[in-house]
Amino acid sequence: MLTRPLFGRHSTAMTPEEFQKFYPRLLGWIDTTLKAHAGNTQTVVSRGFPRLPLYFSADTLASAKVVLVDQLPIPPLSSWGLTRFVDFERGDFSGITYLNTFFIKRDELRNEAIHFHELIHVIQWRILGPEQFLRLYADGLERFGYSDSPLEVMAYDAEAAFMAEDIFDAEQLVAQKLS
Ligand SMILES: [Zn+2]
């Protein structure tokens, strides 16, 4: 018999065994996706946003990459049998980050705040590493839904502070929150 978690929209959380089963496939999909777009990447620093250097190191802005797309690449989780993430798969987002590369919709080309938000995810990926990032992200989605998942709350809160023109070290902030 399965027990219900205290909160959440789904009755059962993904087990560690299930995660281990899908993780290599997800990593493979990410690798293929990044290779397929390798010719279209630009470094974030090359985009010339004025405020990002106040929050992120020069190394981060020189190594993080952005790809402008019409349609965001989202892993086909339900076709792998992971139907519990169908809401996420159908979600209409402005951007998505895999490792140090993020994809944003072409019409958000000049939106500095979206670049800021995705850079927060780049730092999360870097600090946590792929396995832990994906485990926490999947767990947060399942338990709380997209907008209340902890890694998104962190990114949206930091983005709100960025919009409010607070100045802070965004990389340090993420490191503190994850520690
Ligand atoms: Zn996000």
Short mmCIF file of C-alpha atoms and ligand atoms in Angstrom, two decimals:
data_model
loop_
_atom_site.label_atom_id
_atom_site.label_comp_id
_atom_site.label_asym_id
_atom_site.label_seq_id
_atom_site.Cartn_x
_atom_site.Cartn_y
_atom_site.Cartn_z
CA MET A 1 0.00 0.00 0.00
CA LEU A 2 1.23 3.43 -0.93
CA THR A 3 1.16 6.26 1.55
CA ARG A 4 0.25 9.79 0.61
CA PRO A 5 2.73 12.58 1.26
CA LEU A 6 1.54 15.38 3.52
CA PHE A 7 1.43 17.86 0.69
CA GLY A 8 1.53 17.64 -3.04
CA ARG A 9 -0.64 17.01 -6.01
CA HIS A 10 0.52 13.50 -6.72
CA SER A 11 -0.14 10.59 -4.50
CA THR A 12 3.29 9.01 -4.77
CA ALA A 13 6.73 10.49 -5.12
CA MET A 14 9.29 9.09 -7.48
CA THR A 15 11.35 6.46 -5.70
CA PRO A 16 15.17 6.54 -5.74
CA GLU A 17 15.03 3.39 -7.91
CA GLU A 18 12.82 5.14 -10.45
CA PHE A 19 15.10 8.16 -10.44
CA GLN A 20 18.12 5.94 -11.05
CA LYS A 21 16.30 4.31 -13.93
CA PHE A 22 15.50 7.57 -15.70
CA TYR A 23 18.57 9.59 -14.79
CA PRO A 24 20.97 8.15 -17.46
CA ARG A 25 18.30 8.62 -20.11
CA LEU A 26 17.73 12.21 -19.04
CA LEU A 27 21.47 12.94 -19.05
CA GLY A 28 21.73 11.40 -22.51
CA TRP A 29 18.84 13.52 -23.74
CA ILE A 30 20.45 16.67 -22.30
CA ASP A 31 23.79 15.82 -23.93
CA THR A 32 22.15 15.22 -27.33
CA THR A 33 20.11 18.42 -27.01
CA LEU A 34 23.14 20.54 -26.12
CA LYS A 35 25.14 19.06 -29.00
CA ALA A 36 22.31 19.70 -31.44
CA HIS A 37 22.29 23.40 -30.50
CA ALA A 38 26.05 23.82 -30.10
CA GLY A 39 26.29 25.91 -33.26
CA ASN A 40 23.72 28.41 -32.00
CA THR A 41 25.08 29.15 -28.55
CA GLN A 42 26.31 32.56 -27.48
CA THR A 43 28.08 33.35 -24.23
CA VAL A 44 25.98 35.40 -21.84
CA VAL A 45 28.71 38.06 -21.65
CA SER A 46 28.48 38.56 -25.41
CA ARG A 47 24.86 39.69 -25.02
CA GLY A 48 26.11 42.82 -23.29
CA PHE A 49 23.52 43.15 -20.55
CA PRO A 50 24.55 46.03 -18.26
CA ARG A 51 23.41 44.74 -14.85
CA LEU A 52 24.29 41.03 -14.89
CA PRO A 53 27.98 41.76 -14.07
CA LEU A 54 26.82 43.29 -10.77
CA TYR A 55 25.47 39.88 -9.66
CA PHE A 56 27.58 37.24 -11.40
CA SER A 57 31.33 36.77 -11.80
CA ALA A 58 33.08 37.47 -15.09
CA ASP A 59 33.93 33.74 -15.30
CA THR A 60 30.28 32.77 -14.99
CA LEU A 61 29.15 35.23 -17.65
CA ALA A 62 31.93 34.08 -19.99
CA SER A 63 31.20 30.37 -19.52
CA ALA A 64 27.38 30.34 -19.34
CA LYS A 65 25.71 30.04 -22.72
CA VAL A 66 22.37 31.10 -24.12
CA VAL A 67 20.46 29.73 -27.10
CA LEU A 68 17.54 31.64 -28.60
CA VAL A 69 14.78 29.32 -29.78
CA ASP A 70 11.16 29.37 -30.94
CA GLN A 71 10.31 26.31 -28.88
CA LEU A 72 12.06 25.32 -25.67
CA PRO A 73 13.53 21.82 -25.64
CA ILE A 74 11.76 19.83 -22.91
CA PRO A 75 12.59 16.15 -22.32
CA PRO A 76 9.80 13.83 -23.57
CA LEU A 77 9.21 12.43 -20.09
CA SER A 78 5.74 11.05 -20.69
CA SER A 79 6.90 9.12 -23.74
CA TRP A 80 9.39 7.45 -21.38
CA GLY A 81 6.50 6.48 -19.12
CA LEU A 82 7.05 9.33 -16.65
CA THR A 83 3.53 10.67 -16.96
CA ARG A 84 3.53 12.39 -13.58
CA PHE A 85 5.41 15.34 -15.10
CA VAL A 86 2.92 15.96 -17.87
CA ASP A 87 1.94 19.39 -16.50
CA PHE A 88 5.57 20.41 -16.62
CA GLU A 89 6.00 19.08 -20.15
CA ARG A 90 3.06 21.16 -21.30
CA GLY A 91 4.06 24.22 -19.33
CA ASP A 92 4.60 27.49 -21.14
CA PHE A 93 7.93 28.78 -19.86
CA SER A 94 10.16 31.56 -21.09
CA GLY A 95 13.38 29.70 -20.50
CA ILE A 96 14.96 26.45 -19.36
CA THR A 97 18.49 25.61 -18.20
CA TYR A 98 20.57 22.47 -18.72
CA LEU A 99 23.98 22.53 -17.05
CA ASN A 100 25.64 25.82 -18.04
CA THR A 101 23.41 26.45 -21.06
CA PHE A 102 19.98 27.99 -21.09
CA PHE A 103 17.38 28.25 -23.80
CA ILE A 104 15.09 31.22 -24.01
CA LYS A 105 12.32 32.13 -26.37
CA ARG A 106 13.43 34.48 -29.10
CA ASP A 107 10.96 37.17 -28.08
CA GLU A 108 12.71 37.40 -24.68
CA LEU A 109 15.98 38.25 -26.39
CA ARG A 110 16.35 41.56 -24.56
CA ASN A 111 14.78 40.53 -21.28
CA GLU A 112 17.64 40.83 -18.78
CA ALA A 113 15.55 39.50 -15.86
CA ILE A 114 14.93 36.19 -17.66
CA HIS A 115 18.65 35.86 -18.31
CA PHE A 116 19.20 36.59 -14.61
CA HIS A 117 16.66 33.90 -13.61
CA GLU A 118 18.23 31.24 -15.83
CA LEU A 119 21.71 32.17 -14.54
CA ILE A 120 20.47 31.33 -11.04
CA HIS A 121 19.69 27.85 -12.38
CA VAL A 122 23.17 27.67 -13.96
CA ILE A 123 24.65 28.29 -10.49
CA GLN A 124 22.31 25.68 -8.95
CA TRP A 125 23.41 23.11 -11.56
CA ARG A 126 27.06 23.96 -10.90
CA ILE A 127 26.86 23.73 -7.11
CA LEU A 128 24.62 20.67 -6.93
CA GLY A 129 25.98 18.76 -9.93
CA PRO A 130 23.62 17.19 -12.48
CA GLU A 131 22.42 14.24 -10.43
CA GLN A 132 21.53 16.20 -7.33
CA PHE A 133 20.05 19.08 -9.34
CA LEU A 134 17.75 16.77 -11.30
CA ARG A 135 16.79 14.81 -8.19
CA LEU A 136 15.89 17.96 -6.26
CA TYR A 137 14.16 19.56 -9.23
CA ALA A 138 12.02 16.48 -9.91
CA ASP A 139 11.23 16.11 -6.22
CA GLY A 140 10.22 19.79 -5.95
CA LEU A 141 7.98 19.55 -9.01
CA GLU A 142 6.23 16.48 -7.68
CA ARG A 143 5.74 17.71 -4.17
CA PHE A 144 4.96 21.37 -4.72
CA GLY A 145 4.31 21.96 -8.42
CA TYR A 146 6.41 24.18 -10.66
CA SER A 147 5.98 27.60 -9.10
CA ASP A 148 6.36 26.43 -5.49
CA SER A 149 9.24 24.03 -6.09
CA PRO A 150 12.22 25.11 -3.97
CA LEU A 151 14.72 25.58 -6.81
CA GLU A 152 12.19 27.75 -8.68
CA VAL A 153 11.25 29.72 -5.56
CA MET A 154 14.95 30.51 -5.11
CA ALA A 155 15.22 31.70 -8.73
CA TYR A 156 11.98 33.73 -8.65
CA ASP A 157 12.85 35.36 -5.30
CA ALA A 158 16.30 36.34 -6.57
CA GLU A 159 14.76 37.61 -9.81
CA ALA A 160 12.32 39.77 -7.82
CA ALA A 161 15.22 41.24 -5.84
CA PHE A 162 17.05 41.88 -9.14
CA MET A 163 13.96 43.66 -10.51
CA ALA A 164 13.78 45.71 -7.31
CA GLU A 165 17.37 46.76 -8.03
CA ASP A 166 18.82 45.29 -4.85
CA ILE A 167 22.50 44.57 -5.41
CA PHE A 168 23.88 41.28 -4.12
CA ASP A 169 26.26 38.50 -5.01
CA ALA A 170 23.87 36.08 -6.69
CA GLU A 171 26.34 33.19 -6.69
CA GLN A 172 26.94 33.54 -2.97
CA LEU A 173 23.20 33.75 -2.37
CA VAL A 174 22.58 30.45 -4.16
CA ALA A 175 25.50 28.80 -2.34
CA GLN A 176 24.12 29.95 1.04
CA LYS A 177 20.60 28.79 0.27
CA LEU A 178 21.79 25.37 -0.86
CA SER A 179 24.09 24.81 2.10
ZN ZN B 1 13.22 28.75 -13.36
#
